[in-house]
């Protein structure tokens, strides 16, 4: 296959795609077409350079980005695209664990603990060790996660612990890892932590995976943490065939362990690193880009770049001062309605961005009062719905009988009369026998400690579930559907929902989940002969998806978009409003107190570069916080914007001619609406 679509790329994009002689950093500014460059490069490697699709791996941070990449690549390569390994970092780590189970002392069907499961286990361990000091367990959970991201082992952190909480967390870390092993489980951080440590320590495993990855591409490289950086380095050490795409100006996840300095570190670890800058922006007007450039120039840079656009200059950025937070909300909503009438825009063309979710409350109330449809990014996850969590817990337990968190969720769904005291007896017996709760239910010794009725209920549940487990190996979907029929789950939903319509919707969610499992099983028919492996892989993928993403709203409704600045990254909107552009909000008071303003400035930069046509930044003189009215100051970032790119009405009153023109546009829009 000859690949011939490079003519539609600009010269720097073409250079980024065609360079295959060694490691490359593509410094890609906002709106510069970086995702296209990655997918075009994969197509070029396969279609022009003779790379086998199954030897190419592309890694990004979200399932949504990976799906977009797969879709674009499918259009370019057709069936050949299926062989390319496109995944998130965590999914790649999961593949390494699954393909070498014995090396990681894991059994087939191991569980993946989410944050809630991990916290529950840590609480149990802390209660056992320290009694009443469980209130600091969440801090310990954060510390353990950070240590894993930094690739520290329990023996390392024992030496580094410098205060009582770190000492307790270090002790918990060691016991926590042992308990995960006993449960045949890993947590979310382990999906990268354990593969990296194994690749680092085991030359045979490293050689195996280096031979699997002949070319590696990484998106959003500025968001990598220490463990992700080392995973990339290990996989590419032998060939150094690597393209990473990133933008240090959009690194806004330090609180999640991201290290923007990893971009600069590439020059040290890859001596022949080739650098390409993508500076042409296809999204925003030059006015918006000039403001963004001047703002971010106040941050230190390893690599300098300057975004530019060939579009018309566009409107100046409007900076608006309002009396208080209610006046701020009223102004934003009124302005949206006014612009909608004047330009006949859709509501979905408008986005309101804010630093923290608390800022959206007044805005929601005003939109509801006006009956204006809106969507808040990051609503309830599909996998966070109780009916989905119930079914997923049954599935997790079927493929891993030692998944105690799943056992505890479903043992009384529907109610089986297995009370708390009975469960405590089962748990104590399982602990003494060093086995899972479901395994304990199969041992005769347990029933010497249970009353007749309790024993009957526990044995009935255990025998029934183990029979379903055997049936699962023969016919997975039939077994799952029979399981739900046996427990009368549809009726259970009807009994426990507010209305029959709500129950029907919840049952439809269950059917949607089962349909997706069935589809995934069919897709794997050609890859996996063993039915057990297929169903385990599908369920493992769903558990991981639960942790990685929130269900996207597929309805293309005309709604105003409300979202945090962090959630806005990667998105674009015709008209953007940034609210609360004040000291101690943006920049955040924690960053001010810590003297760390650079990331807050990058966050403001991300917000500005979401706007395609217009941008309005709003601050207030007073604001209610915790029941008190406080005085507010405009953000220092407003003074860092170039004067020729902004319109600040409180400083520069609009001319009578401009006001008249604005009124005529609104009147024209109203007439068009009625026509």
XYZ file of C-alpha atoms in Angstrom:
675
model
C 0.000 0.000 0.000
C 1.378 3.423 -0.949
C 0.429 6.219 1.440
C -0.238 9.484 -0.395
C -2.231 11.877 1.835
C 0.692 14.047 3.039
C -0.097 16.902 0.623
C -2.891 18.144 2.903
C -0.446 18.714 5.787
C 1.518 21.910 6.356
C 5.354 21.697 6.081
C 6.119 21.148 9.827
C 3.373 18.500 10.015
C 4.842 16.746 6.961
C 8.290 16.817 8.521
C 6.902 15.334 11.756
C 5.227 12.517 9.825
C 8.116 11.669 7.488
C 10.994 11.683 9.981
C 11.642 8.041 10.979
C 15.424 8.023 11.518
C 15.317 8.251 15.294
C 13.555 9.758 18.315
C 11.435 12.845 17.701
C 9.667 15.429 19.846
C 6.725 17.180 18.198
C 6.096 20.350 20.199
C 2.446 20.854 19.301
C 0.678 24.050 20.338
C -3.046 24.218 21.070
C -5.197 23.595 17.989
C -2.211 22.712 15.782
C -3.461 19.298 14.598
C -1.351 17.019 16.795
C -3.788 14.078 16.782
C -3.835 14.172 13.020
C -0.043 14.106 12.918
C 0.052 10.967 15.092
C -2.513 9.079 13.019
C -0.977 10.219 9.720
C 2.433 9.067 10.941
C 1.126 5.611 11.841
C -0.462 5.361 8.385
C 2.833 6.514 6.826
C 4.836 3.920 8.791
C 2.553 1.135 7.555
C 1.745 2.361 4.061
C 5.097 3.850 3.030
C 7.793 2.462 5.327
C 6.787 -1.190 5.544
C 6.227 -1.397 9.294
C 4.014 -4.290 10.385
C 0.891 -2.832 12.061
C 1.253 -5.154 15.068
C 4.748 -3.770 15.750
C 3.472 -0.200 16.174
C 2.120 1.010 19.524
C 0.451 4.382 20.135
C -0.262 5.480 23.687
C -2.422 8.287 25.052
C -4.147 9.145 28.329
C -7.883 8.684 27.774
C -10.088 6.091 26.128
C -11.799 8.894 24.234
C -8.500 9.988 22.638
C -7.611 6.364 21.826
C -11.005 5.804 20.187
C -10.633 8.966 18.110
C -7.202 7.778 16.984
C -8.563 4.341 16.026
C -11.384 5.933 14.042
C -9.050 8.207 12.072
C -6.574 5.395 11.451
C -9.321 3.094 10.237
C -10.263 5.692 7.617
C -6.640 5.871 6.467
C -5.624 2.194 6.594
C -8.832 0.176 6.529
C -8.475 -3.345 7.956
C -4.741 -2.916 8.532
C -5.528 -0.454 11.316
C -6.780 -3.310 13.512
C -3.257 -4.584 14.093
C -1.914 -1.308 15.504
C -1.793 -1.240 19.292
C -3.641 1.953 20.259
C -4.337 2.214 23.971
C -3.978 4.211 27.156
C -0.896 3.820 29.336
C -2.903 1.777 31.838
C -4.331 -0.527 29.176
C -0.810 -1.178 27.863
C 0.299 -2.025 31.395
C -2.686 -4.348 31.766
C -1.632 -6.177 28.586
C 1.862 -6.730 30.012
C 0.395 -8.144 33.234
C -2.041 -10.429 31.398
C 0.544 -11.869 29.009
C 2.995 -12.823 31.790
C 0.758 -13.740 34.723
C 3.225 -16.139 36.343
C 5.964 -13.509 36.422
C 3.681 -11.220 38.420
C 2.359 -14.019 40.702
C -1.145 -13.424 39.399
C -3.783 -15.940 38.436
C -6.056 -15.658 35.423
C -9.021 -13.371 36.076
C -7.241 -11.158 38.619
C -9.189 -8.179 39.952
C -8.444 -4.490 39.447
C -9.220 -2.485 42.582
C -10.602 0.997 41.976
C -9.990 3.862 44.429
C -12.991 2.881 46.563
C -11.860 -0.764 46.812
C -8.320 0.323 47.687
C -9.515 2.730 50.372
C -11.675 0.002 51.909
C -8.724 -2.389 52.090
C -6.438 0.283 53.572
C -9.065 1.150 56.207
C -9.304 -2.492 57.172
C -5.527 -2.776 57.474
C -5.220 0.507 59.399
C -7.986 -0.468 61.813
C -6.239 -3.770 62.485
C -2.891 -2.064 63.092
C -3.663 1.310 64.647
C -7.203 1.152 65.952
C -8.720 4.627 66.060
C -6.353 6.374 63.618
C -8.376 5.505 60.515
C -9.069 9.198 59.785
C -5.642 9.582 58.141
C -6.041 6.588 55.833
C -7.035 8.742 52.860
C -3.783 10.675 53.214
C -1.955 7.353 53.321
C -3.753 6.305 50.111
C -2.536 9.455 48.336
C 1.016 8.882 49.582
C 1.045 5.254 48.420
C -0.250 6.313 45.001
C 2.464 8.982 44.749
C 5.139 6.480 45.781
C 4.001 4.051 43.109
C 4.047 6.784 40.476
C 7.620 7.527 41.566
C 8.472 3.794 41.308
C 9.337 3.473 45.000
C 9.087 0.071 46.700
C 7.913 -0.406 50.317
C 11.542 -0.942 51.377
C 12.455 2.420 49.804
C 9.768 4.449 51.536
C 10.592 2.997 54.966
C 13.938 4.786 54.647
C 12.419 8.007 53.243
C 9.513 8.428 55.709
C 10.129 11.680 57.602
C 6.988 12.212 59.713
C 4.469 10.040 61.622
C 1.923 9.921 58.769
C 4.577 8.847 56.255
C 5.820 6.187 58.707
C 2.287 4.800 59.047
C 1.734 4.983 55.279
C 5.008 3.121 54.676
C 3.888 0.312 57.013
C 0.479 0.220 55.331
C 2.101 0.154 51.872
C 3.892 -3.106 52.631
C 0.811 -4.820 54.112
C -1.408 -3.406 51.374
C 0.719 -4.949 48.621
C 0.715 -8.318 50.407
C -3.068 -8.175 50.772
C -3.542 -7.337 47.088
C -1.441 -10.376 46.233
C -3.572 -12.543 48.543
C -6.727 -11.279 46.833
C -5.239 -11.959 43.357
C -5.680 -8.261 42.654
C -3.877 -5.111 41.553
C -4.861 -1.496 41.974
C -5.002 1.179 39.286
C -1.465 2.441 39.912
C -0.135 -1.129 39.777
C -1.088 -1.320 36.097
C 2.003 0.755 35.317
C 4.024 0.400 38.534
C 4.368 -3.380 38.454
C 5.149 -3.744 34.706
C 7.825 -1.017 34.891
C 9.549 -2.591 37.901
C 9.431 -5.986 36.183
C 10.817 -4.625 32.895
C 13.541 -2.858 34.844
C 14.517 -6.031 36.779
C 13.996 -8.756 34.175
C 16.087 -8.582 30.969
C 14.162 -11.457 29.374
C 10.810 -9.732 29.812
C 12.293 -6.443 28.614
C 13.674 -8.050 25.454
C 10.314 -9.682 24.772
C 8.441 -6.366 24.918
C 11.097 -4.424 23.045
C 10.727 -6.930 20.197
C 6.966 -6.334 20.318
C 7.324 -2.532 20.033
C 9.292 -1.515 16.927
C 7.841 2.007 16.870
C 6.209 3.852 19.763
C 4.126 7.052 19.558
C 2.984 8.922 22.663
C 0.377 11.697 22.838
C 0.139 14.406 25.555
C 3.693 13.676 26.680
C 3.717 16.667 29.035
C 1.235 14.759 31.226
C 3.510 11.754 31.856
C 4.637 10.986 35.395
C 7.843 9.228 36.440
C 6.551 5.673 35.949
C 5.042 6.434 32.527
C 8.232 8.163 31.400
C 10.318 5.132 32.387
C 7.888 2.740 30.676
C 8.426 4.639 27.419
C 12.189 4.725 27.947
C 12.406 0.978 28.635
C 10.299 -0.030 25.636
C 12.299 2.144 23.217
C 15.817 1.695 24.645
C 17.033 -0.800 22.028
C 15.706 0.834 18.813
C 14.979 4.424 19.891
C 12.176 4.561 17.319
C 9.920 7.019 19.103
C 7.699 10.015 18.407
C 6.254 11.941 21.327
C 3.807 14.812 20.960
C 3.312 17.360 23.697
C 2.996 20.959 24.815
C 4.599 22.120 28.056
C 2.248 25.126 28.064
C -0.723 22.787 28.505
C 0.661 20.770 31.423
C -2.049 21.228 34.075
C -1.975 17.938 35.985
C 0.885 18.296 38.480
C -1.574 17.326 41.227
C -1.875 13.963 39.435
C 1.892 13.494 39.257
C 2.442 14.916 35.745
C 5.942 16.263 35.106
C 6.167 18.777 32.238
C 9.946 18.680 32.693
C 9.819 15.213 31.078
C 9.747 17.027 27.728
C 13.093 18.654 28.466
C 14.487 15.418 29.899
C 14.056 13.794 26.491
C 17.089 15.722 25.251
C 19.228 14.080 27.927
C 17.979 10.525 27.388
C 17.738 10.662 23.581
C 20.885 12.400 22.344
C 19.782 12.382 18.691
C 16.344 13.826 19.447
C 14.787 15.633 16.483
C 12.531 18.609 17.327
C 9.589 19.832 15.234
C 7.329 22.700 16.305
C 3.688 22.872 15.230
C 2.826 26.543 15.707
C 0.043 27.139 13.194
C -3.258 27.114 15.036
C -6.393 26.135 13.098
C -8.841 26.907 15.909
C -8.639 30.469 17.215
C -8.425 34.016 15.891
C -5.044 35.803 15.893
C -6.338 38.159 18.617
C -6.988 35.236 20.980
C -3.651 33.609 20.120
C -1.664 36.824 20.641
C -3.174 37.183 24.103
C -2.409 33.545 24.915
C 1.175 33.894 23.662
C 1.876 36.981 25.777
C 0.324 35.423 28.887
C 2.298 32.173 28.702
C 5.531 34.015 27.885
C 5.654 34.854 31.609
C 6.422 31.179 32.350
C 9.941 29.722 31.984
C 10.388 27.526 28.880
C 12.809 24.867 27.714
C 11.361 25.167 24.202
C 10.065 28.474 22.837
C 7.116 28.580 20.438
C 4.668 31.171 19.108
C 1.167 30.215 17.993
C -0.168 31.952 14.895
C -3.253 31.753 12.682
C -4.147 32.706 9.139
C -7.736 33.518 10.138
C -9.183 37.036 10.308
C -8.164 39.004 13.470
C -11.545 38.607 15.165
C -13.088 40.468 18.105
C -11.010 41.693 21.060
C -11.186 39.666 24.277
C -13.802 41.246 26.534
C -12.962 41.659 30.228
C -16.033 42.306 32.349
C -16.225 43.440 35.994
C -19.464 42.656 37.850
C -20.746 43.629 41.296
C -21.007 40.150 42.838
C -21.322 36.451 41.922
C -25.069 36.709 41.177
C -24.442 39.685 38.899
C -21.651 37.658 37.247
C -24.032 34.792 36.461
C -26.774 37.130 35.225
C -24.321 38.898 32.939
C -23.035 35.627 31.436
C -26.507 34.223 30.746
C -27.822 37.515 29.360
C -24.725 37.855 27.181
C -25.165 34.333 25.809
C -28.795 35.018 24.939
C -27.891 38.357 23.366
C -25.098 36.892 21.232
C -27.269 33.945 20.300
C -29.885 36.337 18.912
C -27.377 38.596 17.168
C -25.394 35.813 15.491
C -28.088 33.102 15.401
C -25.706 30.692 17.143
C -26.673 27.380 18.751
C -26.577 27.046 22.530
C -23.950 24.312 22.095
C -21.623 26.952 20.618
C -21.276 28.468 24.109
C -19.110 27.202 26.954
C -18.682 28.588 30.465
C -15.379 27.626 32.088
C -14.501 27.902 35.782
C -11.701 26.922 38.165
C -13.824 24.878 40.585
C -17.167 23.066 40.403
C -18.592 25.186 43.245
C -18.727 28.149 40.840
C -21.382 26.427 38.704
C -24.123 26.311 41.361
C -25.549 29.808 40.870
C -25.160 29.441 37.124
C -27.186 26.219 37.123
C -29.967 27.840 39.134
C -30.221 30.738 36.676
C -30.224 28.411 33.655
C -32.906 26.239 35.249
C -35.013 29.291 36.052
C -34.776 30.382 32.403
C -35.391 26.799 31.214
C -32.172 26.873 29.207
C -30.700 23.412 28.544
C -27.133 22.863 29.706
C -24.686 20.060 30.215
C -22.125 19.804 33.000
C -19.060 17.888 31.900
C -18.321 14.912 34.105
C -21.852 13.827 35.060
C -22.651 10.455 36.581
C -20.496 7.748 35.044
C -22.345 4.900 33.373
C -20.309 2.490 35.487
C -21.132 4.426 38.671
C -24.835 3.547 38.343
C -25.884 1.038 41.006
C -27.392 -1.440 38.558
C -24.177 -1.515 36.525
C -22.037 -1.859 39.656
C -24.207 -4.807 40.747
C -23.886 -6.666 37.446
C -20.177 -5.869 37.163
C -19.615 -7.192 40.700
C -21.287 -10.506 39.758
C -19.104 -10.708 36.638
C -15.936 -9.892 38.578
C -16.770 -12.611 41.088
C -17.447 -15.172 38.363
C -13.999 -14.702 36.825
C -12.177 -14.197 40.149
C -13.737 -16.012 43.146
C -11.206 -14.249 45.416
C -12.611 -10.789 44.646
C -13.894 -10.041 48.146
C -15.136 -6.531 47.399
C -17.366 -7.965 44.640
C -18.592 -10.715 46.974
C -19.605 -8.204 49.635
C -21.489 -6.076 47.081
C -23.677 -8.876 45.690
C -24.078 -11.318 48.552
C -27.375 -9.596 49.444
C -28.443 -8.317 46.015
C -31.242 -9.300 46.009
C -31.597 -9.891 49.765
C -30.793 -13.428 50.847
C -31.000 -13.073 54.615
C -27.229 -13.196 55.051
C -26.741 -10.693 57.850
C -23.755 -8.696 59.068
C -22.954 -11.154 61.868
C -22.907 -14.051 59.394
C -20.596 -12.114 57.082
C -18.256 -11.318 59.981
C -18.051 -15.046 60.751
C -17.314 -15.853 57.105
C -14.641 -13.104 56.976
C -12.935 -14.332 60.178
C -12.905 -17.905 58.888
C -11.537 -16.789 55.488
C -8.784 -14.808 57.211
C -7.733 -17.792 59.321
C -7.736 -20.026 56.255
C -5.987 -17.363 54.133
C -8.563 -17.613 51.344
C -11.243 -15.506 49.690
C -14.770 -15.152 51.094
C -16.400 -17.202 48.332
C -13.786 -19.951 48.691
C -14.454 -20.011 52.444
C -18.148 -20.644 51.704
C -17.182 -23.947 50.045
C -15.365 -25.348 53.094
C -17.120 -27.625 55.562
C -15.304 -26.065 58.521
C -17.211 -22.814 58.083
C -20.560 -24.464 58.704
C -19.564 -25.624 62.184
C -19.581 -21.902 63.103
C -22.922 -20.923 61.503
C -26.498 -21.462 62.605
C -28.728 -23.707 60.492
C -30.568 -20.899 58.681
C -27.435 -18.827 58.078
C -25.541 -21.891 56.874
C -28.351 -22.754 54.467
C -28.381 -19.222 52.990
C -24.592 -19.038 52.610
C -24.286 -22.526 51.120
C -27.179 -21.880 48.738
C -25.554 -18.680 47.453
C -22.127 -20.306 47.125
C -23.324 -23.455 45.335
C -25.499 -21.453 42.955
C -22.726 -19.009 42.057
C -20.124 -21.750 41.522
C -22.565 -23.547 39.197
C -22.899 -20.316 37.213
C -19.113 -20.067 37.104
C -18.923 -23.519 35.452
C -21.666 -22.559 32.996
C -19.792 -19.316 32.199
C -16.900 -21.374 30.813
C -19.285 -23.147 28.401
C -21.548 -20.302 27.297
C -20.682 -16.880 28.780
C -23.666 -14.805 27.665
C -26.204 -17.527 28.390
C -24.718 -17.902 31.878
C -24.893 -14.172 32.599
C -28.472 -13.825 31.366
C -29.524 -16.912 33.336
C -27.867 -15.477 36.457
C -29.922 -12.280 36.217
C -33.090 -14.287 35.582
C -32.402 -16.561 38.578
C -32.146 -13.620 40.979
C -35.095 -11.796 39.406
C -32.955 -8.720 38.967
C -35.489 -6.895 36.787
C -38.108 -7.257 39.547
C -35.509 -6.207 42.129
C -34.970 -2.977 40.205
C -38.724 -2.369 40.084
C -38.960 -2.791 43.871
C -36.020 -0.464 44.506
C -36.676 2.343 42.003
C -38.713 5.482 42.567
C -41.009 4.826 39.581
C -41.633 2.048 37.037
C -40.139 4.336 34.375
C -36.932 4.672 36.413
C -36.765 0.884 36.821
C -37.253 0.434 33.085
C -34.406 2.856 32.368
C -32.110 1.034 34.802
C -32.946 -2.337 33.226
C -32.209 -0.819 29.804
C -28.771 0.153 31.161
C -28.164 -3.469 32.132
C -29.187 -4.646 28.658
C -26.851 -2.057 27.113
C -23.980 -3.440 29.209
C -24.765 -7.044 28.226
C -24.987 -6.046 24.571
C -21.521 -4.502 24.740
C -20.089 -7.601 26.438
C -21.612 -9.813 23.748
C -20.172 -7.601 21.006
C -16.702 -7.643 22.599
C -16.823 -11.433 22.886
C -17.662 -11.757 19.197
C -14.834 -9.382 18.297
C -12.416 -11.595 20.229
C -13.454 -14.865 18.566
C -10.551 -14.628 16.128
C -8.020 -13.658 18.776
C -8.704 -16.068 21.652
C -9.696 -19.705 21.325
C -10.217 -20.300 25.043
C -13.669 -19.043 26.139
C -12.426 -18.552 29.720
C -9.687 -16.212 28.544
C -12.092 -14.311 26.304
C -14.653 -13.541 29.012
C -11.912 -12.668 31.521
C -10.332 -10.275 29.013
C -13.684 -8.610 28.219
C -14.602 -8.152 31.887
C -11.101 -6.892 32.696
C -11.408 -4.351 29.896
C -14.765 -3.145 31.261
C -13.417 -2.811 34.797
C -10.521 -0.752 33.474
C -12.819 1.385 31.333
C -14.855 2.112 34.462
C -11.777 3.676 36.040
C -10.471 5.453 32.956
C -13.478 7.300 31.639
C -16.906 8.653 32.307
C -19.702 7.720 30.008
C -19.986 10.273 27.219
C -23.349 11.833 26.461
C -23.944 10.731 22.879
C -27.027 12.885 22.402
C -26.231 15.828 20.154
C -28.502 18.180 22.077
C -28.368 21.958 21.817
C -27.032 22.726 25.298
C -24.786 25.302 26.914
C -21.598 23.571 28.034
C -20.475 24.075 31.659
C -17.082 22.659 32.635
C -13.954 23.198 34.673
C -10.803 24.503 33.045
C -9.198 21.094 33.594
C -12.091 19.303 31.873
C -11.966 21.758 28.946
C -8.510 20.635 27.813
C -8.647 19.205 24.285
C -12.012 20.837 23.511
C -12.990 23.921 21.527
C -16.034 26.207 21.401
C -17.059 29.155 19.236
C -17.826 31.404 22.227
C -16.150 30.969 25.620
C -16.837 32.657 28.968
C -14.289 32.308 31.781
C -15.850 33.196 35.130
C -14.191 33.993 38.456
C -10.976 35.339 36.897
C -9.848 36.638 40.279
C -6.950 36.359 42.671
C -7.309 33.272 44.909
C -9.607 31.602 42.377
C -7.469 31.836 39.229
C -4.695 31.693 40.348
C -5.942 29.393 43.111
C -5.204 30.421 46.688
C -3.170 27.235 47.316
C -0.868 28.084 44.418
C -0.484 31.667 45.655
C 0.345 30.495 49.202
C 2.849 27.950 47.855
C 4.421 30.420 45.420
C 3.558 28.152 42.478
C 1.833 30.274 39.869
C 3.214 28.706 36.674
C 0.680 25.874 36.477
C -2.213 28.255 37.183
C -0.994 30.439 34.309
C -0.950 27.327 32.080
C -4.518 26.624 33.197
C -5.572 30.151 32.170
C -3.741 29.611 28.864
C -5.718 26.405 28.268
C -8.963 28.293 28.943
C -8.086 31.113 26.531
C -7.090 28.728 23.732
C -10.426 26.852 23.915
C -12.100 29.860 22.248
C -12.478 29.878 18.484
C -14.194 33.232 17.820
C -14.908 35.144 21.041
C -13.675 35.085 24.616
C -15.130 36.898 27.627
C -13.360 36.901 31.007
C -15.424 37.911 34.037
C -14.442 38.891 37.584
C -16.412 40.349 40.501
C -15.865 43.007 43.151
C -17.474 40.889 45.886
C -18.293 37.207 46.256
C -19.983 34.988 48.827
C -17.768 32.309 50.313
C -18.741 30.019 53.196
C -21.592 32.338 54.157
C -19.411 35.460 54.187
C -19.088 38.259 51.642
C -15.469 38.858 50.657
C -13.834 41.556 48.544
C -12.251 40.320 45.302
C -9.381 41.477 43.130
C -9.038 40.869 39.408
C -6.571 38.119 38.532
C -2.968 39.137 37.878
C -3.313 37.240 34.589
C -5.620 39.953 33.217
C -2.826 42.519 33.515
C -0.508 40.173 31.603
C -2.717 40.285 28.492
C -1.714 42.684 25.674
C -3.701 45.921 25.694
C -4.329 45.828 21.940
C -6.074 42.419 22.241
C -8.589 43.254 24.972
C -11.652 45.406 25.506
C -12.153 46.319 29.158
C -15.457 48.276 29.325
C -14.853 49.542 32.859
C -11.612 51.097 31.626
C -12.685 51.918 28.062
C -16.377 52.756 27.697
C -17.959 51.733 24.384
C -18.748 54.525 21.935
C -22.389 55.492 21.210
C -21.878 54.215 17.642
C -20.778 50.786 18.905
C -23.762 50.570 21.265
C -26.132 51.504 18.407
C -24.588 48.859 16.130
C -24.941 46.260 18.882
C -28.609 47.113 19.370
C -29.294 46.849 15.629
C -27.668 43.394 15.527
C -29.850 42.207 18.410
C -33.006 43.564 16.735
C -32.038 41.888 13.465
C -31.530 38.591 15.280
C -34.958 38.844 16.915
C -36.622 39.493 13.561
C -34.829 36.493 12.019
C -35.925 34.303 14.926
C -39.595 35.158 14.419
C -39.308 34.821 10.639
